Coordinates of C-alpha atoms in Angstrom, one line a residue:
M1 CA -2.3 -13.2 -11.4
I2 CA -5.3 -12.5 -13.6
T3 CA -5.6 -13.2 -17.3
G4 CA -6.1 -10.7 -20.0
E5 CA -9.8 -11.8 -20.3
L6 CA -10.4 -11.1 -16.6
R7 CA -8.8 -7.7 -17.0
N8 CA -11.1 -7.0 -19.9
R9 CA -14.1 -7.9 -17.8
I10 CA -13.1 -5.5 -15.0
D11 CA -12.4 -2.8 -17.6
R12 CA -15.9 -3.4 -19.1
L13 CA -17.5 -3.2 -15.6
W14 CA -15.6 0.0 -14.9
T15 CA -16.7 1.5 -18.2
E16 CA -20.3 0.5 -17.5
F17 CA -20.3 2.6 -14.3
W18 CA -18.8 5.6 -16.0
T19 CA -21.3 5.5 -18.9
G20 CA -24.0 5.0 -16.3
G21 CA -23.2 8.4 -14.7
I22 CA -20.9 7.3 -11.7
T23 CA -17.5 8.7 -12.6
N24 CA -15.7 9.2 -9.3
P25 CA -13.2 6.3 -9.2
L26 CA -13.5 5.8 -5.5
T27 CA -17.3 5.7 -5.7
V28 CA -17.2 3.2 -8.6
I29 CA -15.0 0.9 -6.5
E30 CA -17.2 1.3 -3.5
Q31 CA -20.4 0.4 -5.3
I32 CA -18.7 -2.6 -6.9
T33 CA -17.5 -3.6 -3.5
F34 CA -21.1 -3.6 -2.2
L35 CA -22.2 -5.9 -5.0
M36 CA -19.2 -8.2 -4.5
F37 CA -20.0 -8.4 -0.8
A38 CA -23.6 -9.3 -1.6
R39 CA -22.4 -12.2 -3.8
L40 CA -19.8 -13.3 -1.2
L41 CA -22.5 -13.5 1.4
D42 CA -24.6 -15.7 -0.8
M43 CA -21.6 -18.0 -1.5
T44 CA -20.8 -18.2 2.3
E45 CA -24.4 -19.1 3.0
T46 CA -24.3 -21.8 0.4
R47 CA -21.3 -23.3 2.1
N48 CA -23.0 -23.1 5.4
E49 CA -26.0 -25.0 4.0
R50 CA -23.8 -27.7 2.5
K51 CA -21.9 -28.1 5.8
A52 CA -25.2 -28.4 7.7
M53 CA -26.4 -31.1 5.3
R54 CA -23.2 -33.0 5.6
T55 CA -22.9 -32.8 9.4
G56 CA -26.5 -32.6 10.4
R57 CA -25.8 -29.6 12.6
Q58 CA -27.4 -26.2 12.2
G59 CA -24.9 -23.3 12.0
T60 CA -25.2 -19.6 12.2
W61 CA -27.2 -18.3 9.2
L62 CA -26.5 -15.0 7.5
F63 CA -30.1 -14.8 6.2
D64 CA -33.2 -15.5 8.2
E65 CA -36.1 -17.3 6.5
A66 CA -37.8 -14.0 5.8
D67 CA -34.6 -12.6 4.2
K68 CA -34.0 -15.5 1.7
D69 CA -35.0 -13.2 -1.2
L70 CA -32.1 -10.9 -0.3
R71 CA -29.6 -13.5 -1.4
W72 CA -27.6 -12.9 -4.6
S73 CA -28.7 -16.2 -6.1
R74 CA -32.3 -15.0 -5.8
F75 CA -32.3 -11.4 -6.9
K76 CA -29.7 -11.7 -9.7
N77 CA -32.4 -13.1 -12.0
L78 CA -34.9 -10.4 -11.4
G79 CA -35.8 -7.8 -14.0
A80 CA -34.5 -4.2 -13.7
A81 CA -37.7 -2.7 -12.3
E82 CA -37.8 -5.3 -9.5
M83 CA -34.1 -5.6 -8.7
L84 CA -33.3 -1.9 -8.0
P85 CA -35.8 -1.3 -5.2
L86 CA -35.0 -4.7 -3.6
V87 CA -31.3 -4.1 -3.5
R88 CA -31.5 -0.4 -2.5
D89 CA -34.2 -0.8 0.1
R90 CA -33.6 -4.3 1.6
V91 CA -30.3 -5.9 0.5
F92 CA -28.2 -2.8 1.2
P93 CA -29.6 -2.2 4.7
H94 CA -29.1 -5.9 5.5
F95 CA -25.3 -5.3 5.2
R96 CA -25.4 -3.2 8.4
T97 CA -26.4 -6.2 10.5
V98 CA -24.5 -9.1 8.9
A99 CA -21.2 -10.6 10.1
V100 CA -18.9 -13.0 8.3
G101 CA -16.3 -15.0 10.3
G102 CA -16.5 -12.6 13.2
A103 CA -16.0 -9.5 11.0
R104 CA -19.0 -7.2 11.2
F105 CA -19.2 -5.5 7.8
G106 CA -22.0 -3.4 9.2
E107 CA -19.4 -1.3 11.2
Y108 CA -18.1 0.0 7.9
M109 CA -21.6 0.6 6.5
K110 CA -22.9 3.2 8.9
D111 CA -22.6 6.1 6.5
A112 CA -22.6 4.2 3.2
Q113 CA -24.8 5.2 0.4
F114 CA -26.1 3.1 -2.4
L115 CA -25.6 5.4 -5.4
I116 CA -26.8 3.2 -8.3
Q117 CA -30.0 4.9 -9.4
K118 CA -30.4 3.5 -12.9
P119 CA -32.1 0.0 -13.1
G120 CA -30.2 -0.9 -16.3
L121 CA -26.8 -0.1 -14.7
L122 CA -27.6 -2.3 -11.7
V123 CA -28.6 -5.3 -13.9
S124 CA -25.5 -5.0 -16.1
A125 CA -23.2 -4.7 -13.0
V126 CA -24.9 -7.7 -11.3
N127 CA -24.5 -9.8 -14.5
M128 CA -20.8 -8.8 -14.8
I129 CA -20.0 -9.5 -11.2
D130 CA -21.8 -12.8 -11.3
D131 CA -19.4 -13.8 -14.1
L132 CA -16.3 -13.0 -12.0
P133 CA -14.5 -16.0 -10.4
L134 CA -15.0 -14.9 -6.8
G135 CA -15.0 -18.5 -5.7
D136 CA -11.4 -19.0 -6.9
D137 CA -9.2 -18.2 -3.9
D138 CA -6.1 -17.8 -6.1
T139 CA -7.7 -15.3 -8.3
K140 CA -10.2 -13.1 -6.4
G141 CA -7.5 -11.2 -4.4
D142 CA -5.6 -10.3 -7.6
L143 CA -8.9 -9.4 -9.3
Y144 CA -9.7 -6.9 -6.6
E145 CA -6.1 -5.5 -6.6
Y146 CA -6.5 -4.9 -10.3
L147 CA -9.8 -3.0 -9.6
L148 CA -8.0 -0.9 -6.9
S149 CA -5.2 -0.1 -9.5
K150 CA -7.9 2.0 -11.1
L151 CA -7.4 4.5 -8.3
T152 CA -3.9 5.1 -9.6
T153 CA -4.7 5.3 -13.3
A154 CA -7.8 7.5 -12.7
G155 CA -6.6 9.5 -9.7
I156 CA -8.7 11.3 -7.1
N157 CA -8.0 14.1 -4.7
G158 CA -5.7 12.9 -2.0
Q159 CA -6.3 9.2 -2.7
F160 CA -3.6 7.2 -4.3
R161 CA -2.2 3.8 -3.3
T162 CA 1.4 3.1 -2.2
P163 CA 3.0 1.3 -5.1
R164 CA 2.9 -2.5 -4.6
H165 CA 6.6 -3.0 -5.3
I166 CA 7.4 -0.5 -2.6
I167 CA 5.1 -2.2 -0.1
R168 CA 6.8 -5.5 -0.9
L169 CA 10.2 -4.1 -0.2
M170 CA 9.1 -2.7 3.1
V171 CA 7.4 -6.0 4.2
E172 CA 10.5 -8.0 3.2
M173 CA 12.7 -5.7 5.2
V174 CA 10.8 -6.2 8.5
E175 CA 10.1 -9.9 7.9
P176 CA 6.8 -10.4 9.8
K177 CA 6.2 -13.7 11.5
P178 CA 2.9 -15.7 11.5
D179 CA 2.5 -15.4 15.3
E180 CA 2.9 -11.6 15.4
I181 CA 0.4 -8.7 15.5
I182 CA 0.5 -6.4 12.5
G183 CA -1.0 -2.9 12.3
D184 CA -1.3 0.2 10.1
P185 CA -2.6 3.4 11.7
A186 CA -3.5 5.0 8.3
C187 CA -4.4 1.8 6.4
G188 CA -6.2 3.3 3.4
T189 CA -7.1 0.4 1.1
G190 CA -5.3 -2.1 3.3
G191 CA -2.3 -2.5 0.9
F192 CA 0.3 -3.1 3.6
L193 CA -1.8 -5.6 5.5
V194 CA -2.5 -7.5 2.3
G195 CA 1.2 -7.3 1.5
V196 CA 2.0 -9.1 4.8
A197 CA -0.6 -11.8 4.0
Q198 CA 1.0 -12.4 0.7
Y199 CA 4.5 -12.4 2.2
L200 CA 3.4 -15.1 4.7
L201 CA 2.1 -17.2 1.9
R202 CA 5.3 -17.0 -0.1
T203 CA 7.5 -17.5 2.9
Y204 CA 5.6 -20.3 4.7
T205 CA 5.0 -22.6 1.8
S206 CA 6.9 -25.9 1.6
P207 CA 8.4 -27.0 -1.7
E208 CA 5.6 -29.6 -1.9
G209 CA 3.0 -26.8 -1.3
I210 CA 4.0 -24.8 -4.3
L211 CA 1.6 -25.4 -7.2
E212 CA 2.9 -24.6 -10.7
D213 CA 0.7 -24.0 -13.7
P214 CA 2.0 -26.4 -16.4
E215 CA 1.1 -23.9 -19.2
T216 CA 2.2 -20.6 -17.8
G217 CA 4.7 -21.7 -15.2
E218 CA 2.9 -19.4 -12.7
K219 CA 3.4 -20.5 -9.1
T220 CA 0.7 -20.6 -6.4
Y221 CA 1.8 -20.6 -2.8
T222 CA -0.6 -22.6 -0.6
G223 CA 0.9 -21.5 2.8
D224 CA 0.8 -25.1 4.1
L225 CA 3.3 -24.3 6.8
L226 CA 0.9 -21.7 8.3
E227 CA -1.6 -24.3 9.5
P228 CA -0.7 -23.9 13.2
Y229 CA -1.3 -20.2 12.9
R230 CA -4.6 -20.1 10.9
A231 CA -6.9 -18.9 13.7
H232 CA -4.5 -16.1 14.7
I233 CA -4.1 -15.0 11.0
Q234 CA -7.8 -15.0 10.4
S235 CA -8.9 -13.0 13.4
G236 CA -6.0 -11.8 15.5
M237 CA -3.1 -10.7 13.3
F238 CA -4.3 -7.7 11.2
H239 CA -5.3 -4.3 12.6
G240 CA -6.0 -1.3 10.4
F241 CA -7.3 2.2 11.3
D242 CA -8.4 5.1 9.2
F243 CA -10.8 8.1 9.5
D244 CA -12.1 7.6 6.0
A245 CA -15.1 5.2 6.2
T246 CA -15.0 4.5 2.5
M247 CA -11.3 3.4 2.8
L248 CA -12.3 1.1 5.6
R249 CA -15.0 -0.6 3.5
I250 CA -12.5 -1.1 0.7
A251 CA -9.7 -2.3 3.1
A252 CA -12.1 -4.8 4.7
M253 CA -13.1 -6.2 1.3
N254 CA -9.5 -6.3 0.1
L255 CA -8.5 -8.4 3.1
L256 CA -11.6 -10.6 2.8
L257 CA -10.8 -11.3 -0.8
H258 CA -7.2 -12.2 0.1
G259 CA -8.4 -14.8 2.5
I260 CA -8.5 -12.9 5.8
E261 CA -12.0 -13.5 7.1
A262 CA -12.1 -11.3 10.2
P263 CA -9.5 -8.4 10.1
D264 CA -9.8 -5.8 12.8
I265 CA -10.5 -2.7 10.7
H266 CA -11.7 0.3 12.7
Y267 CA -12.8 3.9 12.0
Q268 CA -10.3 5.8 14.1
D269 CA -8.6 9.2 14.0
T270 CA -5.4 7.7 15.6
L271 CA -3.9 11.1 16.4
S272 CA -7.0 12.4 18.1
T273 CA -7.4 13.2 21.8
T274 CA -10.3 10.7 21.9
F275 CA -8.5 7.6 20.7
P276 CA -7.3 6.2 24.1
D277 CA -11.0 5.5 25.1
R278 CA -11.8 3.6 21.9
F279 CA -8.4 2.3 21.0
P280 CA -8.2 -1.5 21.1
A281 CA -6.1 -2.6 24.1
H282 CA -4.2 -5.1 22.0
A283 CA -3.0 -2.3 19.7
A284 CA -1.8 0.3 22.2
N285 CA 1.8 -0.6 23.0
G286 CA 1.1 -4.1 21.7
L287 CA 1.9 -4.3 18.0
D288 CA 4.8 -6.4 16.8
V289 CA 5.0 -4.8 13.4
I290 CA 3.8 -1.6 11.8
L291 CA 3.9 -0.8 8.1
A292 CA 2.5 2.5 6.9
N293 CA 2.4 5.4 4.6
P294 CA 0.6 8.1 6.6
P295 CA -0.7 11.4 5.3
F296 CA 2.0 14.0 4.5
K297 CA 1.9 17.7 5.1
G298 CA -1.2 17.8 7.3
S299 CA -1.5 20.1 10.3
L300 CA -3.6 19.8 13.4
D301 CA -4.5 22.1 16.3
F302 CA -2.7 21.1 19.5
D303 CA -6.1 20.6 21.1
D304 CA -6.8 17.8 18.6
V305 CA -3.6 15.9 19.4
H306 CA -3.3 13.5 22.3
S307 CA -1.0 14.7 25.1
S308 CA 1.0 11.5 25.1
L309 CA 2.2 12.4 21.6
L310 CA 2.9 16.0 22.3
S311 CA 4.9 15.1 25.4
K312 CA 7.4 13.4 23.1
V313 CA 7.4 15.8 20.1
K314 CA 5.5 19.1 20.4
T315 CA 4.3 19.7 16.8
K316 CA 1.2 20.2 14.7
K317 CA 2.7 18.4 11.7
T318 CA 1.0 15.0 11.0
E319 CA 4.1 13.4 9.4
L320 CA 6.0 13.9 12.7
L321 CA 3.0 12.9 14.9
F322 CA 2.4 9.7 13.0
V323 CA 6.0 8.5 13.6
T324 CA 5.6 9.3 17.3
L325 CA 2.3 7.4 17.3
M326 CA 3.9 4.4 15.8
L327 CA 6.5 4.3 18.5
R328 CA 3.7 4.4 21.0
M329 CA 1.7 1.6 19.3
L330 CA 4.7 -0.8 19.1
K331 CA 5.6 -3.1 21.9
K332 CA 9.2 -3.2 23.1
G333 CA 11.2 -4.8 20.3
G334 CA 8.5 -4.1 17.8
R335 CA 9.5 -3.2 14.3
C336 CA 8.3 -0.5 11.9
A337 CA 8.8 0.5 8.3
T338 CA 7.1 3.7 7.2
I339 CA 7.3 6.2 4.4
V340 CA 8.2 9.8 5.4
P341 CA 8.7 13.0 3.3
D342 CA 12.3 14.0 3.1
G343 CA 11.6 17.0 5.3
V344 CA 11.4 14.6 8.3
L345 CA 15.0 13.6 7.7
F346 CA 16.6 17.1 7.7
G347 CA 14.0 19.6 9.0
S348 CA 15.7 22.1 11.3
S349 CA 12.8 22.9 13.6
G350 CA 12.9 21.8 17.2
A351 CA 10.2 19.2 16.6
H352 CA 12.0 17.7 13.6
Q353 CA 15.3 17.4 15.6
A354 CA 13.4 16.1 18.7
L355 CA 11.8 13.2 16.6
R356 CA 15.1 12.2 15.1
R357 CA 16.8 12.3 18.5
L358 CA 14.0 10.1 19.9
L359 CA 14.5 7.6 17.1
I360 CA 18.3 7.4 17.6
D361 CA 18.9 7.9 21.3
E362 CA 15.9 6.0 22.7
N363 CA 15.2 3.5 20.0
Q364 CA 17.0 1.7 17.2
L365 CA 16.9 3.5 13.9
E366 CA 17.8 0.6 11.6
A367 CA 17.7 2.1 8.1
V368 CA 17.0 5.1 5.9
I369 CA 16.1 4.1 2.3
S370 CA 16.1 7.2 0.0
L371 CA 13.5 6.9 -2.7
P372 CA 13.5 8.8 -6.1
S373 CA 11.0 11.7 -6.2
G374 CA 8.9 10.1 -9.0
V375 CA 7.7 7.1 -6.9
F376 CA 4.3 8.6 -6.2
K377 CA 3.8 10.4 -9.6
P378 CA 1.6 11.6 -11.2
Y379 CA -0.2 12.5 -7.9
A380 CA 2.7 13.6 -5.7
G381 CA 6.2 14.6 -6.7
V382 CA 7.5 15.0 -3.1
S383 CA 10.8 13.3 -2.3
T384 CA 10.4 10.5 0.2
A385 CA 12.3 7.9 2.2
I386 CA 11.5 4.7 4.0
I387 CA 12.7 4.6 7.6
V388 CA 13.0 1.3 9.5
F389 CA 13.2 1.3 13.3
T390 CA 12.8 -0.9 16.4
K391 CA 11.2 0.3 19.6
G392 CA 13.6 0.5 22.5
G393 CA 17.3 0.2 22.9
R394 CA 19.7 2.6 21.2
T395 CA 21.2 3.2 17.8
D396 CA 24.8 2.4 17.1
N397 CA 24.9 2.6 13.3
V398 CA 22.3 3.5 10.6
F399 CA 22.1 1.7 7.2
F400 CA 21.6 4.0 4.3
Y401 CA 20.6 3.1 0.7
D402 CA 20.3 5.4 -2.2
V403 CA 17.5 4.1 -4.6
A404 CA 17.9 5.8 -7.9
A405 CA 15.4 3.7 -9.9
D406 CA 12.5 1.5 -8.8
G407 CA 11.7 -0.3 -12.0
F408 CA 9.4 2.3 -13.4
S409 CA 9.9 5.6 -15.3
L410 CA 10.0 8.5 -12.9
D411 CA 7.7 10.7 -15.0
D412 CA 3.9 10.8 -14.9
K413 CA 3.5 7.8 -17.1
R414 CA 5.4 5.4 -14.7
D415 CA 6.1 2.9 -17.5
K416 CA 8.0 -0.3 -16.7
V417 CA 11.8 0.1 -17.2
T418 CA 14.8 -2.2 -16.7
D419 CA 16.6 -0.1 -14.1
D420 CA 15.6 -1.2 -10.6
D421 CA 17.6 -0.8 -7.4
L422 CA 15.0 -2.5 -5.1
P423 CA 16.3 -6.1 -5.5
D424 CA 19.8 -4.9 -4.7
C425 CA 18.6 -2.8 -1.8
L426 CA 16.9 -5.9 -0.2
A427 CA 19.9 -8.1 -0.9
R428 CA 22.3 -5.6 0.7
W429 CA 20.0 -5.1 3.7
R430 CA 20.0 -8.9 4.3
V431 CA 23.8 -9.1 4.4
R432 CA 24.4 -5.7 5.9
D433 CA 27.5 -5.3 8.2
P434 CA 28.5 -2.0 9.6
K435 CA 32.1 -3.2 9.8
T436 CA 32.4 -3.7 6.0
D437 CA 29.7 -1.4 4.5
T438 CA 31.8 1.7 4.9
D439 CA 32.2 2.9 1.3
R440 CA 30.2 6.1 1.1
T441 CA 30.5 6.3 -2.6
A442 CA 28.5 3.1 -2.9
K443 CA 24.7 2.8 -2.9
A444 CA 24.6 1.2 0.5
F445 CA 26.7 2.2 3.6
F446 CA 26.5 2.6 7.3
V447 CA 26.9 5.8 9.3
P448 CA 27.7 5.8 13.1
A449 CA 25.0 7.3 15.3
K450 CA 27.5 9.5 17.0
E451 CA 28.4 11.2 13.6
I452 CA 24.7 11.7 12.9
A453 CA 24.1 13.3 16.3
G454 CA 27.0 15.6 15.6
H455 CA 25.1 16.9 12.5
K456 CA 21.9 17.8 14.5
Y457 CA 20.6 14.3 13.8
D458 CA 20.4 15.0 10.1
L459 CA 19.3 11.8 8.3
S460 CA 19.4 13.0 4.7
I461 CA 21.6 10.7 2.6
S462 CA 23.2 13.6 0.8
R463 CA 24.8 14.7 4.1
Y464 CA 26.9 11.5 4.2
K465 CA 27.1 10.1 0.7
Q466 CA 30.3 10.9 -1.1
T467 CA 30.2 11.6 -4.9
V468 CA 33.2 10.8 -7.1
Y469 CA 33.6 13.2 -9.9
Q470 CA 35.5 12.0 -13.0
E471 CA 37.3 14.6 -15.1
E472 CA 36.4 14.5 -18.7
E473 CA 39.4 13.6 -20.9
S474 CA 40.4 16.7 -22.9
E475 CA 40.8 16.3 -26.7
P476 CA 44.3 16.4 -28.2
P477 CA 45.2 19.9 -29.5
Q478 CA 45.4 18.6 -33.1
V479 CA 41.8 17.4 -33.0
I480 CA 40.6 20.8 -31.7
L481 CA 42.6 22.6 -34.4
E482 CA 41.1 20.4 -37.2
R483 CA 37.6 21.1 -35.9
M484 CA 38.2 24.8 -35.8
E485 CA 39.6 24.7 -39.4
R486 CA 36.5 22.9 -40.6
L487 CA 34.2 25.4 -38.8
H488 CA 36.2 28.3 -40.4
A489 CA 35.9 26.8 -43.9
D490 CA 32.1 26.3 -43.4
I491 CA 31.7 29.9 -42.4
A492 CA 33.7 31.1 -45.4
K493 CA 31.6 29.0 -47.7
D494 CA 28.4 30.5 -46.3
M495 CA 29.7 34.0 -46.7
V496 CA 30.5 33.4 -50.4
E497 CA 27.0 32.0 -51.0
L498 CA 25.4 35.0 -49.2
R499 CA 27.4 37.5 -51.3
E500 CA 26.2 35.8 -54.5
M501 CA 22.6 35.9 -53.3
L502 CA 22.9 39.6 -52.6
G503 CA 24.4 40.3 -56.1

């Protein structure tokens, strides 16, 4: 959690870029990310130096002797005329070669552009970023999350984040373990991967490991029970793929600031015919958990889709192909929670029915969570659902839940409100029982797979949910008569007044 003062600092930094002529929200975040990374490199090198002095051993340096002037602590004190050419021509290119904790940031920098052209803007931004608490492990992740929230408030074409409370629900439903491998084939800013990291901290902290602020009561989870899994979490657990290089840079920084030193974040068109040659072996048929919100309403040529996907579901629609891809990426028994547009649930085409049949007959479709249509407003009004499934086996019953409210208004403002079905959804999921959850007038209920198959594998909740209509109580005749008499008297009075006015 960040304080109001820290929020104000981010707001001022944001405003500085806008007044400096950089107004695209994604570009602003990208340029701030570059400068944050420059400072983090310097902080890491300082730790390396202290460790070398303490142990007497020389480590792996991020800066050669000839590159010492590229360190944040050196150039931050330069004047505007000196700072801009140094950062643009030497510091920025240096990013392409540097690696931190095994994560090679240069992979995400191949097509990056340093767009700060005004010396004054660079100096102001450097001073503001130097004042941010990037050394505070409990704050820096929240700080970057607040910066990323600007994508939602400002909005850009096709770029909006999955709401964090929806991510949290999905993560809680699949319950990732600290020894598992987690992936997202369309990772965007890395929100789902960060959500897993935060879930692990909350879940694997002993009572003694919870630190509470005496003034605010805010709790910090140290994750002390994760110690045996640290190496795996740092470099083997998280795998994200996207074909937007800017998103990859932001996702890598997001994970880095949340304590994941070497996430496996790759540029990859995961639906493409070319991905098997470049796809990491540990991700193909090897992920334990997938969490995703892939692009909706895209369409590809058949020539651009890998044959292994088309052999399962012959379609050009990306929302169907991504679900098929996730099944391919999971290992047997692997779990997935992903957001899909409602059309996936009830579409009548052969491809739609084939995908649903695949989920039910050859895998275990666990749940369909219907979301209200305003969840992604103001940038998308499409109705969506969360589907949860496990690879392999077969489906006997499917858990349905009808979310009517998610804690925020369903208009474009998305203001905080009291109505929120998400806690109840999670609670009902955790104690679900197909033998007792049979009341289809309730928010949560089970439907047998055989019944679903009989309806062409239709998964829309409206197909199975029963609505109880209550008749309005009619008013007594005497009340109706008295209301009619009052109305007649009012009309008569108005007619008298009108005659008087007309003479």
